Tab-separated table of C-alpha atoms in Angstrom:
chain	number	residue	atom	x	y	z
A	9	UNK	CA	0.695	-0.244	-0.395
A	10	UNK	CA	0.658	3.919	-0.582
A	11	UNK	CA	-0.024	5.762	1.802
A	12	UNK	CA	-0.625	8.737	2.408
A	13	UNK	CA	-1.799	10.521	5.794
A	14	UNK	CA	-2.202	14.155	6.603
A	15	UNK	CA	-2.189	15.148	10.055
A	16	UNK	CA	-2.474	19.221	11.309
A	17	UNK	CA	-1.619	20.098	13.962
A	18	UNK	CA	0.966	16.928	14.831
A	19	UNK	CA	3.306	18.867	16.674
A	20	UNK	CA	2.083	20.898	19.335
A	21	UNK	CA	2.647	24.388	18.532
A	22	UNK	CA	4.290	25.392	22.233
A	23	UNK	CA	6.895	23.471	22.692
A	24	UNK	CA	7.408	24.553	26.535
A	25	UNK	CA	3.884	23.434	27.221
A	26	UNK	CA	4.294	20.239	30.142
A	27	UNK	CA	1.062	18.835	29.692
A	28	UNK	CA	0.662	18.147	26.038
A	29	UNK	CA	4.230	17.576	25.674
A	30	UNK	CA	5.086	15.709	28.454
A	31	UNK	CA	6.998	12.786	28.907
A	32	UNK	CA	4.542	10.173	27.223
A	33	UNK	CA	5.167	7.293	25.017
A	34	UNK	CA	5.488	8.651	21.583
A	35	UNK	CA	7.280	5.114	19.636
A	36	UNK	CA	6.026	4.962	16.436
A	37	UNK	CA	5.913	8.112	15.647
A	38	UNK	CA	9.612	8.857	16.508
A	39	UNK	CA	10.484	6.356	14.991
A	40	UNK	CA	8.757	7.301	11.710
A	41	UNK	CA	10.640	10.731	12.487
A	42	UNK	CA	13.816	8.963	12.724
A	43	UNK	CA	13.532	6.958	9.144
A	44	UNK	CA	12.025	9.740	7.117
A	45	UNK	CA	13.840	11.896	4.125
A	46	UNK	CA	12.013	14.824	5.599
A	47	UNK	CA	11.244	18.848	4.063
A	48	UNK	CA	9.398	21.357	5.763
A	49	UNK	CA	7.778	23.614	3.242
A	50	UNK	CA	5.718	27.581	3.820
A	51	UNK	CA	3.433	28.277	6.750
A	52	UNK	CA	-0.139	27.305	5.014
A	53	UNK	CA	-3.304	26.535	6.505
A	54	UNK	CA	-5.363	22.461	6.776
A	55	UNK	CA	-7.436	23.315	3.612
A	56	UNK	CA	-4.760	24.599	1.186
A	57	UNK	CA	-2.172	21.780	2.138
A	58	UNK	CA	-5.900	19.912	1.942
A	59	UNK	CA	-6.894	21.430	-1.774
A	60	UNK	CA	-3.110	20.672	-2.921
A	61	UNK	CA	-3.240	17.617	-3.380
A	62	UNK	CA	-6.069	17.189	-5.673
A	63	UNK	CA	-5.153	20.227	-7.426
A	64	UNK	CA	-3.187	23.007	-6.380
A	65	UNK	CA	-3.689	26.506	-6.301
A	66	UNK	CA	-7.744	25.681	-5.664
A	67	UNK	CA	-9.218	28.281	-3.967
A	68	UNK	CA	-13.388	27.937	-4.277
A	69	UNK	CA	-13.301	25.995	-0.953
A	70	UNK	CA	-16.917	26.906	-0.086
A	71	UNK	CA	-18.778	24.381	-3.533
A	72	UNK	CA	-17.075	22.177	-2.943
A	73	UNK	CA	-16.722	21.966	1.088
A	74	UNK	CA	-20.915	22.350	0.684
A	75	UNK	CA	-20.777	18.640	-2.003
A	76	UNK	CA	-19.115	16.954	1.405
A	77	UNK	CA	-21.976	18.403	3.077
A	78	UNK	CA	-24.680	17.048	0.855
A	79	UNK	CA	-22.557	13.297	0.508
A	80	UNK	CA	-22.136	14.523	-3.263
A	81	UNK	CA	-26.530	15.887	-4.037
A	82	UNK	CA	-25.660	19.216	-6.828
A	83	UNK	CA	-25.004	21.874	-5.509
A	84	UNK	CA	-26.559	24.559	-6.513
A	85	UNK	CA	-24.682	26.535	-9.466
A	86	UNK	CA	-22.854	30.099	-8.635
A	87	UNK	CA	-21.078	32.107	-6.942
A	88	UNK	CA	-20.205	30.441	-3.037
A	89	UNK	CA	-19.318	31.775	0.008
A	90	UNK	CA	-18.633	29.668	3.352
A	91	UNK	CA	-20.069	31.669	5.935
A	92	UNK	CA	-19.833	30.745	9.292
A	93	UNK	CA	-21.026	31.958	12.379
A	94	UNK	CA	-18.032	33.797	14.595
A	95	UNK	CA	-17.600	35.956	18.320
A	96	UNK	CA	-15.279	38.713	17.540
A	97	UNK	CA	-14.044	39.912	20.923
A	98	UNK	CA	-12.025	42.752	21.936
A	99	UNK	CA	-8.919	41.898	23.774
A	100	UNK	CA	-6.025	43.583	24.979
A	101	UNK	CA	-6.646	46.096	22.356
A	102	UNK	CA	-7.041	43.904	19.336
A	103	UNK	CA	-10.005	41.432	17.580
A	104	UNK	CA	-9.589	38.128	18.683
A	105	UNK	CA	-12.166	35.615	16.036
A	106	UNK	CA	-13.239	32.622	18.235
A	107	UNK	CA	-15.093	29.814	15.364
A	108	UNK	CA	-19.190	28.321	16.326
A	109	UNK	CA	-16.748	25.122	17.491
A	110	UNK	CA	-15.381	27.406	20.883
A	111	UNK	CA	-19.034	28.107	21.157
A	112	UNK	CA	-22.372	26.432	21.681
A	113	UNK	CA	-24.698	27.151	19.338
A	114	UNK	CA	-27.499	24.938	18.760
A	115	UNK	CA	-29.328	24.499	15.148
A	116	UNK	CA	-32.705	26.493	16.081
A	117	UNK	CA	-30.548	29.382	16.894
A	118	UNK	CA	-28.584	29.042	13.737
A	119	UNK	CA	-31.273	28.543	12.095
A	120	UNK	CA	-33.468	31.735	13.297
A	121	UNK	CA	-29.740	33.272	13.203
A	122	UNK	CA	-29.536	32.283	9.492
A	123	UNK	CA	-33.882	33.266	8.725
A	124	UNK	CA	-33.137	36.991	9.755
A	125	UNK	CA	-30.058	37.186	7.290
A	126	UNK	CA	-32.573	35.853	4.407
A	127	UNK	CA	-34.886	37.892	5.236
A	128	UNK	CA	-33.144	41.934	5.716
A	129	UNK	CA	-30.443	40.695	3.204
A	130	UNK	CA	-32.580	38.829	0.197
A	131	UNK	CA	-30.389	41.536	-2.638
A	132	UNK	CA	-27.353	39.992	-1.311
A	133	UNK	CA	-27.448	37.086	-2.175
A	134	UNK	CA	-29.733	33.007	0.390
A	135	UNK	CA	-27.240	32.273	3.534
A	136	UNK	CA	-28.199	28.223	4.341
A	137	UNK	CA	-27.407	25.934	7.367
A	138	UNK	CA	-25.529	23.014	7.014
A	139	UNK	CA	-24.801	22.401	10.477
A	140	UNK	CA	-25.414	24.983	12.964
A	141	UNK	CA	-21.979	25.293	13.238
A	142	UNK	CA	-21.448	25.521	9.324
A	143	UNK	CA	-23.157	28.392	6.743
A	144	UNK	CA	-23.927	28.869	3.875
A	145	UNK	CA	-23.946	32.228	1.301
A	146	UNK	CA	-24.896	32.241	-1.980
A	147	UNK	CA	-24.624	35.274	-4.224
A	148	UNK	CA	-26.978	37.076	-5.691
A	149	UNK	CA	-23.866	38.484	-7.602
A	150	UNK	CA	-20.095	37.196	-7.874
A	151	UNK	CA	-17.332	38.129	-6.509
A	152	UNK	CA	-13.578	38.352	-5.343
A	153	UNK	CA	-13.416	38.519	-1.907
A	154	UNK	CA	-9.824	35.946	-0.858
A	155	UNK	CA	-9.429	36.058	2.986
A	156	UNK	CA	-8.135	33.809	4.241
A	157	UNK	CA	-9.753	29.839	5.568
A	158	UNK	CA	-11.410	29.344	9.093
A	159	UNK	CA	-9.318	27.185	10.254
A	160	UNK	CA	-6.227	30.482	10.193
A	161	UNK	CA	-8.006	32.899	12.062
A	162	UNK	CA	-9.967	31.290	14.635
A	163	UNK	CA	-8.409	31.566	17.639
A	164	UNK	CA	-5.972	34.289	16.749
A	165	UNK	CA	-5.967	38.117	15.942
A	166	UNK	CA	-8.695	39.989	12.792
A	167	UNK	CA	-8.007	43.047	13.036
A	168	UNK	CA	-7.648	44.242	9.494
A	169	UNK	CA	-8.531	40.474	8.511
A	170	UNK	CA	-12.317	40.869	8.638
A	171	UNK	CA	-14.028	41.630	5.432
A	172	UNK	CA	-11.389	41.352	2.877
A	173	UNK	CA	-8.997	44.515	1.327
A	174	UNK	CA	-10.832	46.355	-0.829
A	175	UNK	CA	-14.153	43.552	-1.039
A	176	UNK	CA	-17.149	44.567	-2.508
A	177	UNK	CA	-18.934	42.492	1.067
A	178	UNK	CA	-16.725	45.775	2.837
A	179	UNK	CA	-19.686	47.441	4.020
A	180	UNK	CA	-22.091	45.365	3.799
A	181	UNK	CA	-20.817	43.016	6.902
A	182	UNK	CA	-20.509	45.972	8.080
A	183	UNK	CA	-24.253	46.403	8.210
A	184	UNK	CA	-24.314	42.317	8.804
A	185	UNK	CA	-22.550	42.854	12.757
A	186	UNK	CA	-25.001	45.373	12.968
A	187	UNK	CA	-28.112	43.552	12.515
A	188	UNK	CA	-26.481	40.378	14.089
A	189	UNK	CA	-25.905	43.217	17.261
A	190	UNK	CA	-30.010	43.432	18.783
A	191	UNK	CA	-31.022	39.705	17.537
A	192	UNK	CA	-32.948	38.419	19.556
A	193	UNK	CA	-30.536	35.387	20.154
A	194	UNK	CA	-28.750	37.105	21.060
A	195	UNK	CA	-30.037	39.111	22.983
A	196	UNK	CA	-30.980	36.081	24.788
A	197	UNK	CA	-27.535	34.451	24.223
A	198	UNK	CA	-26.192	37.538	26.226
A	199	UNK	CA	-28.399	37.569	28.530
A	200	UNK	CA	-27.890	33.227	29.565
A	201	UNK	CA	-23.410	34.408	29.898
A	202	UNK	CA	-22.584	33.350	26.588
A	203	UNK	CA	-21.005	34.634	23.748
A	204	UNK	CA	-23.799	36.366	20.508
A	205	UNK	CA	-22.592	35.365	17.279
A	206	UNK	CA	-22.435	39.452	16.386
A	207	UNK	CA	-20.611	38.499	13.362
A	208	UNK	CA	-20.121	35.889	10.006
A	209	UNK	CA	-16.408	34.924	8.364
A	210	UNK	CA	-16.288	34.994	4.689
A	211	UNK	CA	-14.137	33.083	2.425
A	212	UNK	CA	-13.924	30.143	0.104
A	213	UNK	CA	-14.784	32.177	-2.012
A	214	UNK	CA	-15.965	31.001	-6.068
A	215	UNK	CA	-18.733	27.812	-8.038
A	216	UNK	CA	-17.693	24.280	-8.190
A	217	UNK	CA	-14.661	23.307	-10.364
A	218	UNK	CA	-13.672	20.268	-12.147
A	219	UNK	CA	-10.934	18.722	-10.863
A	220	UNK	CA	-8.889	15.762	-12.689
A	221	UNK	CA	-7.039	12.518	-12.056
A	222	UNK	CA	-7.021	12.448	-8.659
A	223	UNK	CA	-3.849	10.553	-7.316
A	224	UNK	CA	-5.232	8.336	-4.342
A	225	UNK	CA	-7.969	5.746	-5.640
A	226	UNK	CA	-8.619	5.785	-2.255
A	227	UNK	CA	-10.611	8.982	-0.078
A	228	UNK	CA	-10.600	8.005	4.054
A	229	UNK	CA	-12.077	11.484	5.934
A	230	UNK	CA	-15.068	12.518	8.219
A	231	UNK	CA	-13.810	16.467	6.837
A	232	UNK	CA	-16.584	17.871	4.547
A	233	UNK	CA	-13.861	19.310	2.355
A	234	UNK	CA	-12.073	16.441	2.298
A	235	UNK	CA	-14.978	14.384	1.664
A	236	UNK	CA	-16.132	17.610	-1.519
A	237	UNK	CA	-12.618	17.389	-2.998
A	238	UNK	CA	-12.945	13.159	-3.484
A	239	UNK	CA	-16.304	13.598	-5.085
A	240	UNK	CA	-15.434	15.831	-7.009
A	241	UNK	CA	-11.937	13.651	-7.977
A	242	UNK	CA	-14.447	11.378	-9.105
A	243	UNK	CA	-14.402	9.245	-5.725
A	244	UNK	CA	-15.684	7.012	-3.897
A	245	UNK	CA	-14.480	9.060	0.602
A	246	UNK	CA	-15.119	6.484	2.771
A	247	UNK	CA	-15.187	7.432	6.633
A	248	UNK	CA	-12.199	7.573	7.999
A	249	UNK	CA	-11.507	4.441	10.079
A	250	UNK	CA	-10.122	3.540	13.535
A	251	UNK	CA	-6.840	3.167	12.802
A	252	UNK	CA	-4.334	0.894	10.192
A	253	UNK	CA	-5.180	-2.205	11.070
A	254	UNK	CA	-9.096	-1.344	9.601
A	255	UNK	CA	-7.771	0.323	6.804
A	256	UNK	CA	-4.833	-2.479	5.573
A	257	UNK	CA	-8.416	-4.867	6.614
A	258	UNK	CA	-10.374	-2.529	4.106
A	259	UNK	CA	-8.492	-2.286	1.327
A	260	UNK	CA	-6.415	-3.810	-0.643
A	261	UNK	CA	-2.813	-4.256	-1.206
A	262	UNK	CA	-1.961	-2.767	-4.259
A	263	UNK	CA	-3.862	0.281	-3.492
A	264	UNK	CA	-3.326	4.707	-2.613
A	265	UNK	CA	-5.583	6.187	-0.237
A	266	UNK	CA	-5.419	9.935	1.847
A	267	UNK	CA	-6.666	9.759	5.065
A	268	UNK	CA	-7.810	12.743	6.239
A	269	UNK	CA	-6.174	12.974	10.578
A	270	UNK	CA	-8.165	16.098	11.692
A	271	UNK	CA	-8.247	15.334	15.492
A	272	UNK	CA	-4.772	17.299	16.299
A	273	UNK	CA	-6.427	20.380	14.747
A	274	UNK	CA	-9.233	21.804	17.191
A	275	UNK	CA	-7.458	21.245	20.216
A	276	UNK	CA	-4.545	23.454	18.508
A	277	UNK	CA	-7.294	25.959	17.382
A	278	UNK	CA	-9.022	26.374	21.059
A	279	UNK	CA	-6.096	25.752	22.956
A	280	UNK	CA	-6.727	22.461	24.762
A	281	UNK	CA	-3.160	20.382	25.927
A	282	UNK	CA	-5.540	17.572	27.727
A	283	UNK	CA	-7.724	17.434	23.879
A	284	UNK	CA	-4.457	18.084	22.719
A	285	UNK	CA	-2.341	15.092	24.302
A	286	UNK	CA	-5.079	13.105	24.477
A	287	UNK	CA	-5.343	12.737	20.383
A	288	UNK	CA	-2.145	12.561	19.443
A	289	UNK	CA	-2.155	9.621	22.015
A	290	UNK	CA	-4.673	7.675	20.123
A	291	UNK	CA	-3.275	8.240	16.608
A	292	UNK	CA	0.205	6.695	18.369
A	293	UNK	CA	-1.621	4.270	19.766
A	294	UNK	CA	-3.549	3.440	16.646
A	295	UNK	CA	-1.841	4.427	13.742
A	296	UNK	CA	1.973	5.346	14.237
A	297	UNK	CA	2.037	2.725	16.597
A	298	UNK	CA	0.976	-0.027	13.638
A	299	UNK	CA	3.213	1.500	11.198
A	300	UNK	CA	6.022	1.323	12.262
A	301	UNK	CA	5.425	-2.619	12.169
A	302	UNK	CA	3.675	-2.665	8.952
A	303	UNK	CA	6.662	-0.552	6.968
A	304	UNK	CA	8.460	-2.934	4.301
A	305	UNK	CA	5.629	-4.805	5.577
A	306	UNK	CA	1.816	-4.058	3.708
A	307	UNK	CA	2.808	-0.175	3.741
A	308	UNK	CA	5.376	-0.143	0.950
A	309	UNK	CA	5.594	3.870	0.833
A	310	UNK	CA	4.376	6.301	3.505
A	311	UNK	CA	4.065	10.236	2.712
A	312	UNK	CA	3.860	12.131	5.856
A	313	UNK	CA	1.864	15.437	5.587
A	314	UNK	CA	1.567	18.318	8.400
A	315	UNK	CA	0.658	21.689	8.041
A	316	UNK	CA	1.672	23.321	12.033
A	317	UNK	CA	2.863	26.995	13.139
A	318	UNK	CA	5.870	25.504	12.301
A	319	UNK	CA	5.701	25.777	8.459
A	320	UNK	CA	4.269	22.443	6.272
A	321	UNK	CA	6.157	19.124	7.684
A	322	UNK	CA	6.445	16.414	4.761
A	323	UNK	CA	8.537	13.012	5.969
A	324	UNK	CA	8.506	10.408	3.190
A	325	UNK	CA	8.780	6.991	3.955
A	326	UNK	CA	9.275	3.519	1.683
A	327	UNK	CA	10.269	-0.675	2.872
A	328	UNK	CA	14.460	0.070	3.516
A	329	UNK	CA	14.171	2.697	5.778
A	330	UNK	CA	12.783	0.561	8.217
A	331	UNK	CA	16.442	-0.963	8.748
A	332	UNK	CA	17.965	2.502	9.090
A	333	UNK	CA	18.414	1.203	13.039
A	334	UNK	CA	21.547	3.978	14.394
A	335	UNK	CA	18.708	6.952	13.532
A	336	UNK	CA	17.514	7.893	16.836
A	337	UNK	CA	14.203	9.133	16.837
A	338	UNK	CA	13.515	11.861	19.462
A	339	UNK	CA	9.690	12.558	20.915
A	340	UNK	CA	7.656	15.487	20.374
A	341	UNK	CA	9.008	18.316	22.779
A	342	UNK	CA	12.276	17.435	21.238
A	343	UNK	CA	11.100	17.529	17.779
A	344	UNK	CA	9.228	21.095	18.697
A	345	UNK	CA	12.108	22.206	19.945
A	346	UNK	CA	14.372	22.060	17.623
A	347	UNK	CA	11.848	23.761	14.606
A	348	UNK	CA	11.109	26.478	16.469
A	349	UNK	CA	14.638	27.047	17.404
A	350	UNK	CA	14.261	26.700	13.707
A	351	UNK	CA	12.188	29.545	12.685
A	352	UNK	CA	13.733	32.192	15.007
A	353	UNK	CA	16.334	32.096	13.896
């Protein structure tokens, strides 16, 4: 099997964090890292790293993610935007963005907010709710609205990036923020001590593209954007297996699967050291430790791609690399310390 793993935030971004990077068994990952051919590219968001595996330069994330939400059902023609609900707050004279993964928002609240937005701003387009956390906007007229994907801004300072430079949607988004400020749903949330949905993150503009031949014969993922990319490439995506053993049992040894393992991303976005450690330990047990045993046996080649704060890390291994026994592995803490030092130098 020629296996590709996409694992965003593989390395915790704070080397001194004892909770995330304290001593813990990482024999599998350390063994793989020691034997791999390593390269590091410029930092880029997870969404770009993912789409570049299918078609470099692709940025029409909204219709592709919506295609994944709809499990292959047709996406209406037109210009789409991801219109994800967010909470903006001031912190030390800066604006910090929290996406809906950082606070509770139920379906009834999402539907009520979107119904009001559709009534108030019908001249702009039509909003759609896929989940309480992921909304979409089909514009009446196409625009160029180039902003960063939401994973690049969640939990971070966004001053100057709220609506895109020179975008025709800039003034309109200001109107949306004022409208949301006085909405009954937000008034009720604030009375309960909950964050208000006081803005939208508009990103991923475009119409549904047609993708060419994929380098993979299957994609295993629970991520809606990855599902959409798979479908647009003519593949039938499958749910992410519980671990390597399940993958090997379900797919032939001559296959070339892409597996998207994105469980480490939310803990990094929401600064959850304990959550990252738990997810890291699960990946070690279910994927990295078994890969150590299977490289050169059922796994012919392994490509591990990890978009992180340190840049996009890539590790490549082939069957013969298992015999590089003189190479000593490092812990995630040691890897993070070296990457941080190289980044700052």
